[in-house]
PDB file of C-alpha atoms in Angstrom:
ATOM      1  CA  MET A  21     -27.943  -8.634  22.565  1.00  0.00           C
ATOM      2  CA  ARG A  22     -26.726  -8.542  18.979  1.00  0.00           C
ATOM      3  CA  ILE A  23     -23.531  -6.478  18.985  1.00  0.00           C
ATOM      4  CA  VAL A  24     -21.465  -5.285  16.045  1.00  0.00           C
ATOM      5  CA  ILE A  25     -17.842  -4.774  17.100  1.00  0.00           C
ATOM      6  CA  ALA A  26     -15.524  -2.795  14.836  1.00  0.00           C
ATOM      7  CA  LEU A  27     -11.928  -3.557  15.722  1.00  0.00           C
ATOM      8  CA  GLY A  28      -9.204  -1.063  14.870  1.00  0.00           C
ATOM      9  CA  GLY A  29      -6.226  -2.135  12.805  1.00  0.00           C
ATOM     10  CA  ASN A  30      -3.959  -1.408  15.782  1.00  0.00           C
ATOM     11  CA  ALA A  31      -5.436  -4.460  17.520  1.00  0.00           C
ATOM     12  CA  ILE A  32      -3.881  -6.551  14.748  1.00  0.00           C
ATOM     13  CA  LEU A  33      -0.641  -4.603  14.353  1.00  0.00           C
ATOM     14  CA  GLN A  34       0.310  -1.927  16.835  1.00  0.00           C
ATOM     15  CA  ARG A  35       2.049   1.235  15.725  1.00  0.00           C
ATOM     16  CA  GLY A  36       5.751   0.636  15.173  1.00  0.00           C
ATOM     17  CA  GLN A  37       5.554  -3.169  15.357  1.00  0.00           C
ATOM     18  CA  PRO A  38       7.183  -5.164  12.532  1.00  0.00           C
ATOM     19  CA  MET A  39       4.642  -6.494  10.027  1.00  0.00           C
ATOM     20  CA  GLU A  40       5.545 -10.105  10.736  1.00  0.00           C
ATOM     21  CA  CYS A  41       2.821 -12.728  10.495  1.00  0.00           C
ATOM     22  CA  HIS A  42       3.575 -14.161  13.942  1.00  0.00           C
ATOM     23  CA  VAL A  43       3.291 -10.678  15.511  1.00  0.00           C
ATOM     24  CA  GLN A  44      -0.159 -10.202  14.000  1.00  0.00           C
ATOM     25  CA  ARG A  45      -1.256 -13.653  15.122  1.00  0.00           C
ATOM     26  CA  GLU A  46      -0.163 -12.913  18.689  1.00  0.00           C
ATOM     27  CA  ASN A  47      -2.130  -9.640  18.699  1.00  0.00           C
ATOM     28  CA  ILE A  48      -5.185 -11.321  17.196  1.00  0.00           C
ATOM     29  CA  ALA A  49      -5.067 -14.034  19.871  1.00  0.00           C
ATOM     30  CA  LYS A  50      -5.215 -11.341  22.579  1.00  0.00           C
ATOM     31  CA  ALA A  51      -8.011  -9.493  20.780  1.00  0.00           C
ATOM     32  CA  ALA A  52     -10.016 -12.699  20.337  1.00  0.00           C
ATOM     33  CA  ALA A  53      -9.776 -13.411  24.063  1.00  0.00           C
ATOM     34  CA  ALA A  54     -11.321 -10.005  24.849  1.00  0.00           C
ATOM     35  CA  ILE A  55     -14.043 -10.399  22.216  1.00  0.00           C
ATOM     36  CA  ALA A  56     -14.860 -13.931  23.397  1.00  0.00           C
ATOM     37  CA  ARG A  57     -15.743 -12.561  26.849  1.00  0.00           C
ATOM     38  CA  ILE A  58     -18.575 -10.639  25.207  1.00  0.00           C
ATOM     39  CA  ALA A  59     -19.499 -13.384  22.731  1.00  0.00           C
ATOM     40  CA  LYS A  60     -20.165 -15.857  25.568  1.00  0.00           C
ATOM     41  CA  ASP A  61     -23.265 -13.858  26.509  1.00  0.00           C
ATOM     42  CA  HIS A  62     -24.147 -12.018  23.311  1.00  0.00           C
ATOM     43  CA  GLN A  63     -24.177 -12.510  19.548  1.00  0.00           C
ATOM     44  CA  VAL A  64     -21.108 -10.786  18.094  1.00  0.00           C
ATOM     45  CA  ILE A  65     -20.601  -9.671  14.509  1.00  0.00           C
ATOM     46  CA  LEU A  66     -16.945  -8.671  14.185  1.00  0.00           C
ATOM     47  CA  THR A  67     -15.489  -6.257  11.648  1.00  0.00           C
ATOM     48  CA  HIS A  68     -11.868  -5.164  11.478  1.00  0.00           C
ATOM     49  CA  GLY A  69      -9.451  -2.720   9.889  1.00  0.00           C
ATOM     50  CA  ASN A  70      -6.836  -3.666   7.312  1.00  0.00           C
ATOM     51  CA  GLY A  71      -4.742  -0.540   6.733  1.00  0.00           C
ATOM     52  CA  PRO A  72      -1.293  -1.977   7.587  1.00  0.00           C
ATOM     53  CA  GLN A  73      -2.000  -5.237   5.783  1.00  0.00           C
ATOM     54  CA  VAL A  74      -3.293  -3.746   2.534  1.00  0.00           C
ATOM     55  CA  GLY A  75      -0.356  -1.332   2.555  1.00  0.00           C
ATOM     56  CA  LEU A  76       2.120  -4.193   2.955  1.00  0.00           C
ATOM     57  CA  LEU A  77       0.546  -6.143   0.097  1.00  0.00           C
ATOM     58  CA  SER A  78       0.759  -3.012  -2.038  1.00  0.00           C
ATOM     59  CA  LEU A  79       4.484  -2.704  -1.342  1.00  0.00           C
ATOM     60  CA  MET A  80       4.981  -6.388  -2.167  1.00  0.00           C
ATOM     61  CA  ASN A  81       3.102  -5.874  -5.425  1.00  0.00           C
ATOM     62  CA  ASP A  82       5.278  -2.938  -6.384  1.00  0.00           C
ATOM     63  CA  ALA A  83       8.425  -4.915  -5.627  1.00  0.00           C
ATOM     64  CA  TYR A  84       7.518  -7.749  -8.029  1.00  0.00           C
ATOM     65  CA  LYS A  85       7.965  -6.298 -11.508  1.00  0.00           C
ATOM     66  CA  LYS A  86       6.962  -9.315 -13.616  1.00  0.00           C
ATOM     67  CA  VAL A  87       3.246  -8.591 -13.269  1.00  0.00           C
ATOM     68  CA  THR A  88       1.157  -5.428 -13.182  1.00  0.00           C
ATOM     69  CA  PRO A  89       0.510  -4.405  -9.530  1.00  0.00           C
ATOM     70  CA  TYR A  90      -2.839  -5.639  -8.234  1.00  0.00           C
ATOM     71  CA  PRO A  91      -5.440  -2.903  -7.555  1.00  0.00           C
ATOM     72  CA  LEU A  92      -6.455  -1.936  -4.023  1.00  0.00           C
ATOM     73  CA  ASP A  93      -9.835  -3.682  -4.247  1.00  0.00           C
ATOM     74  CA  ALA A  94      -8.132  -7.029  -4.952  1.00  0.00           C
ATOM     75  CA  LEU A  95      -5.654  -6.443  -2.130  1.00  0.00           C
ATOM     76  CA  GLY A  96      -8.510  -5.603   0.231  1.00  0.00           C
ATOM     77  CA  ALA A  97     -10.190  -8.902  -0.628  1.00  0.00           C
ATOM     78  CA  GLN A  98      -6.956 -10.731   0.171  1.00  0.00           C
ATOM     79  CA  THR A  99      -6.767  -9.120   3.608  1.00  0.00           C
ATOM     80  CA  GLN A 100     -10.368 -10.119   4.385  1.00  0.00           C
ATOM     81  CA  GLY A 101      -9.430 -13.764   3.939  1.00  0.00           C
ATOM     82  CA  MET A 102      -6.122 -13.584   5.786  1.00  0.00           C
ATOM     83  CA  ILE A 103      -7.274 -11.608   8.826  1.00  0.00           C
ATOM     84  CA  GLY A 104     -10.640 -13.367   8.928  1.00  0.00           C
ATOM     85  CA  PHE A 105      -8.951 -16.771   8.999  1.00  0.00           C
ATOM     86  CA  MET A 106      -6.751 -15.760  11.945  1.00  0.00           C
ATOM     87  CA  PHE A 107      -9.662 -14.324  13.943  1.00  0.00           C
ATOM     88  CA  GLU A 108     -11.902 -17.261  13.148  1.00  0.00           C
ATOM     89  CA  GLN A 109      -9.303 -19.727  14.376  1.00  0.00           C
ATOM     90  CA  GLU A 110      -8.667 -17.855  17.624  1.00  0.00           C
ATOM     91  CA  LEU A 111     -12.366 -17.312  18.343  1.00  0.00           C
ATOM     92  CA  ARG A 112     -13.010 -21.023  17.831  1.00  0.00           C
ATOM     93  CA  ASN A 113     -10.233 -21.705  20.352  1.00  0.00           C
ATOM     94  CA  HIS A 114     -11.868 -19.390  22.903  1.00  0.00           C
ATOM     95  CA  LEU A 115     -15.488 -20.371  22.174  1.00  0.00           C
ATOM     96  CA  PRO A 116     -15.628 -24.172  21.985  1.00  0.00           C
ATOM     97  CA  GLY A 117     -18.932 -25.360  20.554  1.00  0.00           C
ATOM     98  CA  ARG A 118     -19.687 -22.009  18.938  1.00  0.00           C
ATOM     99  CA  GLU A 119     -19.958 -21.723  15.168  1.00  0.00           C
ATOM    100  CA  VAL A 120     -17.678 -19.042  13.717  1.00  0.00           C
ATOM    101  CA  CYS A 121     -17.579 -18.043  10.046  1.00  0.00           C
ATOM    102  CA  THR A 122     -15.822 -15.472   7.883  1.00  0.00           C
ATOM    103  CA  ILE A 123     -17.688 -13.815   5.004  1.00  0.00           C
ATOM    104  CA  ALA A 124     -16.028 -11.645   2.369  1.00  0.00           C
ATOM    105  CA  THR A 125     -18.140  -8.579   1.640  1.00  0.00           C
ATOM    106  CA  GLN A 126     -18.340  -5.875  -1.013  1.00  0.00           C
ATOM    107  CA  THR A 127     -19.305  -2.274  -0.312  1.00  0.00           C
ATOM    108  CA  LEU A 128     -21.021  -0.191  -2.967  1.00  0.00           C
ATOM    109  CA  VAL A 129     -19.700   3.367  -3.452  1.00  0.00           C
ATOM    110  CA  ASP A 130     -20.494   6.308  -5.718  1.00  0.00           C
ATOM    111  CA  PRO A 131     -17.728   6.752  -8.337  1.00  0.00           C
ATOM    112  CA  GLN A 132     -18.420  10.513  -8.192  1.00  0.00           C
ATOM    113  CA  ASP A 133     -17.746  10.685  -4.439  1.00  0.00           C
ATOM    114  CA  PRO A 134     -15.552  13.769  -3.747  1.00  0.00           C
ATOM    115  CA  ALA A 135     -13.229  11.577  -1.655  1.00  0.00           C
ATOM    116  CA  PHE A 136     -11.572  10.400  -4.861  1.00  0.00           C
ATOM    117  CA  LYS A 137     -10.168  13.912  -5.289  1.00  0.00           C
ATOM    118  CA  ASN A 138      -9.032  14.206  -1.667  1.00  0.00           C
ATOM    119  CA  PRO A 139      -7.305  11.027  -0.361  1.00  0.00           C
ATOM    120  CA  ASP A 140      -7.225  10.964   3.450  1.00  0.00           C
ATOM    121  CA  LYS A 141      -7.304   7.286   4.551  1.00  0.00           C
ATOM    122  CA  PHE A 142      -4.020   6.014   6.022  1.00  0.00           C
ATOM    123  CA  VAL A 143      -2.803   2.637   4.763  1.00  0.00           C
ATOM    124  CA  GLY A 144       0.419   0.691   5.116  1.00  0.00           C
ATOM    125  CA  PRO A 145       3.378   1.061   7.471  1.00  0.00           C
ATOM    126  CA  VAL A 146       4.722   4.234   9.037  1.00  0.00           C
ATOM    127  CA  TYR A 147       7.759   6.004   7.587  1.00  0.00           C
ATOM    128  CA  SER A 148      10.285   8.601   8.635  1.00  0.00           C
ATOM    129  CA  LYS A 149      10.330  11.857   6.650  1.00  0.00           C
ATOM    130  CA  GLU A 150      13.331  10.619   4.657  1.00  0.00           C
ATOM    131  CA  GLU A 151      11.682   7.274   3.864  1.00  0.00           C
ATOM    132  CA  ALA A 152       8.463   9.010   2.830  1.00  0.00           C
ATOM    133  CA  ASP A 153      10.331  11.352   0.475  1.00  0.00           C
ATOM    134  CA  ALA A 154      12.092   8.378  -1.142  1.00  0.00           C
ATOM    135  CA  LEU A 155       8.783   6.513  -1.597  1.00  0.00           C
ATOM    136  CA  LEU A 156       7.159   9.542  -3.212  1.00  0.00           C
ATOM    137  CA  ALA A 157      10.063   9.837  -5.616  1.00  0.00           C
ATOM    138  CA  ALA A 158       9.621   6.172  -6.600  1.00  0.00           C
ATOM    139  CA  ASN A 159       5.783   6.368  -6.639  1.00  0.00           C
ATOM    140  CA  PRO A 160       4.806   9.860  -7.865  1.00  0.00           C
ATOM    141  CA  ASP A 161       1.107   8.892  -8.044  1.00  0.00           C
ATOM    142  CA  TRP A 162       1.013   8.245  -4.274  1.00  0.00           C
ATOM    143  CA  THR A 163      -0.158  10.750  -1.666  1.00  0.00           C
ATOM    144  CA  VAL A 164       1.668  10.762   1.682  1.00  0.00           C
ATOM    145  CA  ARG A 165       0.634  12.682   4.796  1.00  0.00           C
ATOM    146  CA  GLN A 166       1.912  13.093   8.323  1.00  0.00           C
ATOM    147  CA  ASP A 167       0.445  10.697  10.911  1.00  0.00           C
ATOM    148  CA  GLY A 168       1.623  11.839  14.332  1.00  0.00           C
ATOM    149  CA  GLU A 169       5.428  11.810  14.316  1.00  0.00           C
ATOM    150  CA  TYR A 170       5.503   9.524  11.260  1.00  0.00           C
ATOM    151  CA  TYR A 171       4.325   9.601   7.652  1.00  0.00           C
ATOM    152  CA  ARG A 172       1.982   7.203   5.844  1.00  0.00           C
ATOM    153  CA  ARG A 173       0.384   6.720   2.477  1.00  0.00           C
ATOM    154  CA  VAL A 174      -3.206   7.956   2.115  1.00  0.00           C
ATOM    155  CA  VAL A 175      -5.804   6.747  -0.409  1.00  0.00           C
ATOM    156  CA  PRO A 176      -9.406   7.759  -1.252  1.00  0.00           C
ATOM    157  CA  SER A 177     -12.058   6.714   1.258  1.00  0.00           C
ATOM    158  CA  PRO A 178     -15.524   7.191  -0.302  1.00  0.00           C
ATOM    159  CA  GLN A 179     -18.703   6.913   1.738  1.00  0.00           C
ATOM    160  CA  PRO A 180     -20.228   3.401   1.859  1.00  0.00           C
ATOM    161  CA  ALA A 181     -23.647   3.303   0.213  1.00  0.00           C
ATOM    162  CA  ALA A 182     -24.650  -0.350   0.659  1.00  0.00           C
ATOM    163  CA  ILE A 183     -23.270  -3.739   1.681  1.00  0.00           C
ATOM    164  CA  LEU A 184     -24.029  -6.121  -1.158  1.00  0.00           C
ATOM    165  CA  GLU A 185     -24.083  -9.260   0.988  1.00  0.00           C
ATOM    166  CA  LEU A 186     -26.390  -7.802   3.657  1.00  0.00           C
ATOM    167  CA  GLU A 187     -29.337 -10.138   2.965  1.00  0.00           C
ATOM    168  CA  SER A 188     -27.057 -13.179   3.208  1.00  0.00           C
ATOM    169  CA  LEU A 189     -25.591 -11.835   6.448  1.00  0.00           C
ATOM    170  CA  LYS A 190     -29.113 -11.419   7.863  1.00  0.00           C
ATOM    171  CA  THR A 191     -29.845 -15.074   7.100  1.00  0.00           C
ATOM    172  CA  ILE A 192     -26.682 -16.222   8.869  1.00  0.00           C
ATOM    173  CA  ALA A 193     -27.233 -13.895  11.833  1.00  0.00           C
ATOM    174  CA  ALA A 194     -30.709 -15.357  12.358  1.00  0.00           C
ATOM    175  CA  SER A 195     -28.926 -18.334  13.922  1.00  0.00           C
ATOM    176  CA  GLU A 196     -27.833 -16.765  17.204  1.00  0.00           C
ATOM    177  CA  ASN A 197     -25.193 -19.440  17.827  1.00  0.00           C
ATOM    178  CA  ILE A 198     -23.037 -18.108  14.976  1.00  0.00           C
ATOM    179  CA  THR A 199     -20.283 -15.534  15.509  1.00  0.00           C
ATOM    180  CA  MET A 200     -19.605 -13.749  12.216  1.00  0.00           C
ATOM    181  CA  ILE A 201     -16.497 -12.016  10.906  1.00  0.00           C
ATOM    182  CA  CYS A 202     -17.327  -9.783   7.943  1.00  0.00           C
ATOM    183  CA  GLY A 203     -16.849  -6.326   6.467  1.00  0.00           C
ATOM    184  CA  GLY A 204     -13.081  -6.562   6.842  1.00  0.00           C
ATOM    185  CA  GLY A 205     -11.385  -3.310   5.914  1.00  0.00           C
ATOM    186  CA  GLY A 206     -14.805  -1.761   5.337  1.00  0.00           C
ATOM    187  CA  GLY A 207     -15.520  -4.266   2.576  1.00  0.00           C
ATOM    188  CA  VAL A 208     -14.126  -4.421  -0.955  1.00  0.00           C
ATOM    189  CA  PRO A 209     -15.046  -1.109  -2.661  1.00  0.00           C
ATOM    190  CA  VAL A 210     -17.102  -1.568  -5.830  1.00  0.00           C
ATOM    191  CA  TYR A 211     -19.375   0.533  -8.035  1.00  0.00           C
ATOM    192  CA  ARG A 212     -21.948  -0.127 -10.727  1.00  0.00           C
ATOM    193  CA  ALA A 213     -20.870   0.862 -14.204  1.00  0.00           C
ATOM    194  CA  GLU A 214     -23.308   2.411 -16.668  1.00  0.00           C
ATOM    195  CA  ASN A 215     -24.093  -1.066 -18.024  1.00  0.00           C
ATOM    196  CA  GLY A 216     -25.097  -2.191 -14.514  1.00  0.00           C
ATOM    197  CA  MET A 217     -22.079  -4.434 -14.013  1.00  0.00           C
ATOM    198  CA  LEU A 218     -20.094  -4.328 -10.763  1.00  0.00           C
ATOM    199  CA  GLU A 219     -16.481  -3.189 -10.926  1.00  0.00           C
ATOM    200  CA  GLY A 220     -13.806  -2.755  -8.267  1.00  0.00           C
ATOM    201  CA  VAL A 221     -12.409   0.682  -7.491  1.00  0.00           C
ATOM    202  CA  GLU A 222      -9.041   1.953  -6.212  1.00  0.00           C
ATOM    203  CA  ALA A 223     -10.012   2.992  -2.686  1.00  0.00           C
ATOM    204  CA  VAL A 224     -10.296   1.840   0.918  1.00  0.00           C
ATOM    205  CA  ILE A 225     -13.627   2.094   2.745  1.00  0.00           C
ATOM    206  CA  ASP A 226     -13.534   3.473   6.269  1.00  0.00           C
ATOM    207  CA  LYS A 227     -14.339   0.397   8.334  1.00  0.00           C
ATOM    208  CA  ASP A 228     -16.157   2.370  11.041  1.00  0.00           C
ATOM    209  CA  ARG A 229     -18.569   3.930   8.564  1.00  0.00           C
ATOM    210  CA  ALA A 230     -19.167   0.587   6.851  1.00  0.00           C
ATOM    211  CA  SER A 231     -19.604  -1.106  10.240  1.00  0.00           C
ATOM    212  CA  ARG A 232     -22.261   1.439  11.185  1.00  0.00           C
ATOM    213  CA  LEU A 233     -24.106   0.620   7.971  1.00  0.00           C
ATOM    214  CA  LEU A 234     -23.789  -3.085   8.806  1.00  0.00           C
ATOM    215  CA  ALA A 235     -25.007  -2.590  12.375  1.00  0.00           C
ATOM    216  CA  GLU A 236     -28.093  -0.754  11.153  1.00  0.00           C
ATOM    217  CA  GLY A 237     -28.800  -3.325   8.460  1.00  0.00           C
ATOM    218  CA  LEU A 238     -28.564  -6.199  10.940  1.00  0.00           C
ATOM    219  CA  GLU A 239     -30.661  -4.275  13.500  1.00  0.00           C
ATOM    220  CA  ALA A 240     -27.944  -4.600  16.124  1.00  0.00           C
ATOM    221  CA  ASP A 241     -28.695  -3.595  19.709  1.00  0.00           C
ATOM    222  CA  ALA A 242     -25.249  -2.105  20.229  1.00  0.00           C
ATOM    223  CA  PHE A 243     -22.339  -0.900  18.098  1.00  0.00           C
ATOM    224  CA  LEU A 244     -18.852  -0.802  19.609  1.00  0.00           C
ATOM    225  CA  ILE A 245     -15.710   0.651  18.059  1.00  0.00           C
ATOM    226  CA  LEU A 246     -12.707  -0.763  19.909  1.00  0.00           C
ATOM    227  CA  THR A 247      -9.378   0.968  19.471  1.00  0.00           C
ATOM    228  CA  ASP A 248      -6.258   1.923  21.445  1.00  0.00           C
ATOM    229  CA  VAL A 249      -7.740   4.785  23.498  1.00  0.00           C
ATOM    230  CA  ALA A 250      -9.724   4.474  26.711  1.00  0.00           C
ATOM    231  CA  ALA A 251     -12.294   7.065  25.646  1.00  0.00           C
ATOM    232  CA  VAL A 252     -12.945   9.901  23.222  1.00  0.00           C
ATOM    233  CA  ALA A 253     -11.182  13.058  24.390  1.00  0.00           C
ATOM    234  CA  THR A 254     -12.011  16.706  23.803  1.00  0.00           C
ATOM    235  CA  ASN A 255      -9.086  18.784  22.468  1.00  0.00           C
ATOM    236  CA  PHE A 256      -6.926  15.676  22.235  1.00  0.00           C
ATOM    237  CA  GLY A 257      -3.318  16.264  23.259  1.00  0.00           C
ATOM    238  CA  GLN A 258      -4.028  19.677  24.816  1.00  0.00           C
ATOM    239  CA  PRO A 259      -3.789  20.602  28.530  1.00  0.00           C
ATOM    240  CA  ASP A 260      -7.562  21.112  28.800  1.00  0.00           C
ATOM    241  CA  SER A 261      -8.394  17.744  27.206  1.00  0.00           C
ATOM    242  CA  LYS A 262     -11.086  15.695  28.982  1.00  0.00           C
ATOM    243  CA  ASP A 263     -12.251  12.106  28.430  1.00  0.00           C
ATOM    244  CA  ILE A 264     -15.953  11.882  27.608  1.00  0.00           C
ATOM    245  CA  ARG A 265     -17.881   9.249  29.567  1.00  0.00           C
ATOM    246  CA  ARG A 266     -21.407   9.532  28.163  1.00  0.00           C
ATOM    247  CA  ALA A 267     -23.049  11.868  25.644  1.00  0.00           C
ATOM    248  CA  THR A 268     -26.081  12.344  23.459  1.00  0.00           C
ATOM    249  CA  PRO A 269     -25.644  12.612  19.681  1.00  0.00           C
ATOM    250  CA  GLU A 270     -26.446  16.327  19.887  1.00  0.00           C
ATOM    251  CA  ALA A 271     -23.704  16.933  22.461  1.00  0.00           C
ATOM    252  CA  MET A 272     -21.140  15.177  20.271  1.00  0.00           C
ATOM    253  CA  ASP A 273     -22.216  17.269  17.268  1.00  0.00           C
ATOM    254  CA  ALA A 274     -20.997  20.380  19.096  1.00  0.00           C
ATOM    255  CA  LEU A 275     -17.411  19.061  19.312  1.00  0.00           C
ATOM    256  CA  ASN A 276     -14.712  18.763  16.656  1.00  0.00           C
ATOM    257  CA  PHE A 277     -12.584  15.673  15.995  1.00  0.00           C
ATOM    258  CA  ALA A 278      -9.751  14.930  13.564  1.00  0.00           C
ATOM    259  CA  ALA A 279     -11.053  13.937  10.118  1.00  0.00           C
ATOM    260  CA  GLY A 280      -8.397  11.267   9.530  1.00  0.00           C
ATOM    261  CA  SER A 281      -8.666   9.449  12.863  1.00  0.00           C
ATOM    262  CA  MET A 282     -11.340  10.005  15.541  1.00  0.00           C
ATOM    263  CA  GLY A 283     -13.729  11.960  13.322  1.00  0.00           C
ATOM    264  CA  PRO A 284     -15.173   8.993  11.356  1.00  0.00           C
ATOM    265  CA  LYS A 285     -15.482   6.955  14.561  1.00  0.00           C
ATOM    266  CA  VAL A 286     -17.500   9.631  16.334  1.00  0.00           C
ATOM    267  CA  GLU A 287     -19.576  10.258  13.214  1.00  0.00           C
ATOM    268  CA  SER A 288     -20.365   6.521  12.965  1.00  0.00           C
ATOM    269  CA  VAL A 289     -21.461   5.942  16.570  1.00  0.00           C
ATOM    270  CA  VAL A 290     -23.494   9.149  16.636  1.00  0.00           C
ATOM    271  CA  GLN A 291     -25.307   8.257  13.420  1.00  0.00           C
ATOM    272  CA  PHE A 292     -26.053   4.712  14.604  1.00  0.00           C
ATOM    273  CA  VAL A 293     -27.824   6.052  17.694  1.00  0.00           C
ATOM    274  CA  ARG A 294     -29.517   8.833  15.759  1.00  0.00           C
ATOM    275  CA  ASN A 295     -30.859   6.262  13.304  1.00  0.00           C
ATOM    276  CA  GLY A 296     -32.484   4.184  16.040  1.00  0.00           C
ATOM    277  CA  GLY A 297     -29.670   2.181  17.673  1.00  0.00           C
ATOM    278  CA  LYS A 298     -29.953   1.713  21.449  1.00  0.00           C
ATOM    279  CA  MET A 299     -26.342   2.513  22.279  1.00  0.00           C
ATOM    280  CA  ALA A 300     -22.940   2.881  20.664  1.00  0.00           C
ATOM    281  CA  ALA A 301     -19.517   3.369  22.164  1.00  0.00           C
ATOM    282  CA  ILE A 302     -15.831   3.958  21.519  1.00  0.00           C
ATOM    283  CA  GLY A 303     -13.209   2.562  23.873  1.00  0.00           C
ATOM    284  CA  SER A 304     -10.276   0.255  24.389  1.00  0.00           C
ATOM    285  CA  LEU A 305     -10.247  -3.395  23.396  1.00  0.00           C
ATOM    286  CA  GLU A 306      -9.023  -4.459  26.844  1.00  0.00           C
ATOM    287  CA  GLN A 307     -12.084  -2.886  28.519  1.00  0.00           C
ATOM    288  CA  ALA A 308     -14.626  -4.124  25.966  1.00  0.00           C
ATOM    289  CA  ALA A 309     -16.877  -5.897  28.480  1.00  0.00           C
ATOM    290  CA  ASP A 310     -16.911  -2.841  30.788  1.00  0.00           C
ATOM    291  CA  ILE A 311     -17.995  -0.587  27.926  1.00  0.00           C
ATOM    292  CA  LEU A 312     -21.292  -2.468  27.676  1.00  0.00           C
ATOM    293  CA  THR A 313     -22.092  -1.522  31.280  1.00  0.00           C
ATOM    294  CA  SER A 314     -20.994   2.110  30.727  1.00  0.00           C
ATOM    295  CA  ASP A 315     -18.060   1.629  33.109  1.00  0.00           C
ATOM    296  CA  SER A 316     -15.475   2.389  30.436  1.00  0.00           C
ATOM    297  CA  GLY A 317     -15.177   4.094  27.076  1.00  0.00           C
ATOM    298  CA  THR A 318     -17.373   6.834  25.639  1.00  0.00           C
ATOM    299  CA  VAL A 319     -21.011   5.744  25.406  1.00  0.00           C
ATOM    300  CA  ILE A 320     -23.462   7.482  23.066  1.00  0.00           C
ATOM    301  CA  SER A 321     -27.157   7.168  23.876  1.00  0.00           C
ATOM    302  CA  ASN A 322     -30.369   9.152  23.688  1.00  0.00           C
ATOM    303  CA  ASP A 323     -31.380   8.005  27.181  1.00  0.00           C
ATOM    304  CA  LEU A 324     -29.351  10.554  29.163  1.00  0.00           C
ATOM    305  CA  LEU A 325     -30.481  13.127  31.697  1.00  0.00           C
ATOM    306  CA  GLU A 326     -27.572  15.420  30.807  1.00  0.00           C
ATOM    307  CA  GLY A 327     -26.110  16.024  27.383  1.00  0.00           C
ATOM    308  CA  ILE A 328     -22.541  15.060  28.248  1.00  0.00           C
ATOM    309  CA  SER A 329     -20.511  13.843  31.212  1.00  0.00           C
ATOM    310  CA  TYR A 330     -16.796  13.342  31.779  1.00  0.00           C
ATOM    311  CA  TYR A 331     -14.510  11.001  33.689  1.00  0.00           C
TER     312      TYR A 331
END
């Protein structure tokens, strides 16, 4: 099968871990080992998040006062190269004889997208309330929101309209011996100006939504979103919460999920199946191979006798 795997940023840097390079490399080595188990039998196209990394680069930019801070689109491009290089190296180590390549991608957005007026995408490290207040005082143009027991910066996350490199990616994917890493951080956000020229934009694309667009464009058989939860839960954190095992798109439509976290993931897997994909799933990185056999995670498919089932 051709499988698009969208890897959460927590697989690269877990919540609360120091943003040291060696820590990220260690996490990526573990993630690559899990992905390689699937890639031995299937063609994998890997995408990944970049929230902590783009946030760190932004802080570094602000700290160096001799140049104007780089915009988010440029920082996103930097993270594609850095994270892609680390994953490519580790996947080559786990898949001897397999070709692995990293491709930087751009994602077209609408400059009139309402998301620009309502930032909700978390980027960068977590802060205490006191640290967040100090950062807002120093950066009054930032928006900071609560993320669990911590606080983080949020930026606009417009809907992805197209992946500019899609035709090139199709050509590469036609060689089934190639494992691709692309669409990092949802791709570099760009728009077309009135004169038709491409320009970068201050935003971060949701990598799950962009990965769904990629999976459809590459006619993938399956679309997996791997994160730090075993399955999608109803009423997360409440006493009556239940982990969903399998569901149809219609059954998932009847449930509500947090807009800043699980919501885009559920929206993406549901839309992939609704638009013709065979199956999509959300689950933990460690159980990635079991998700493909419906023995772990939350699997979305049209081929179900009942609308929803639970663990």
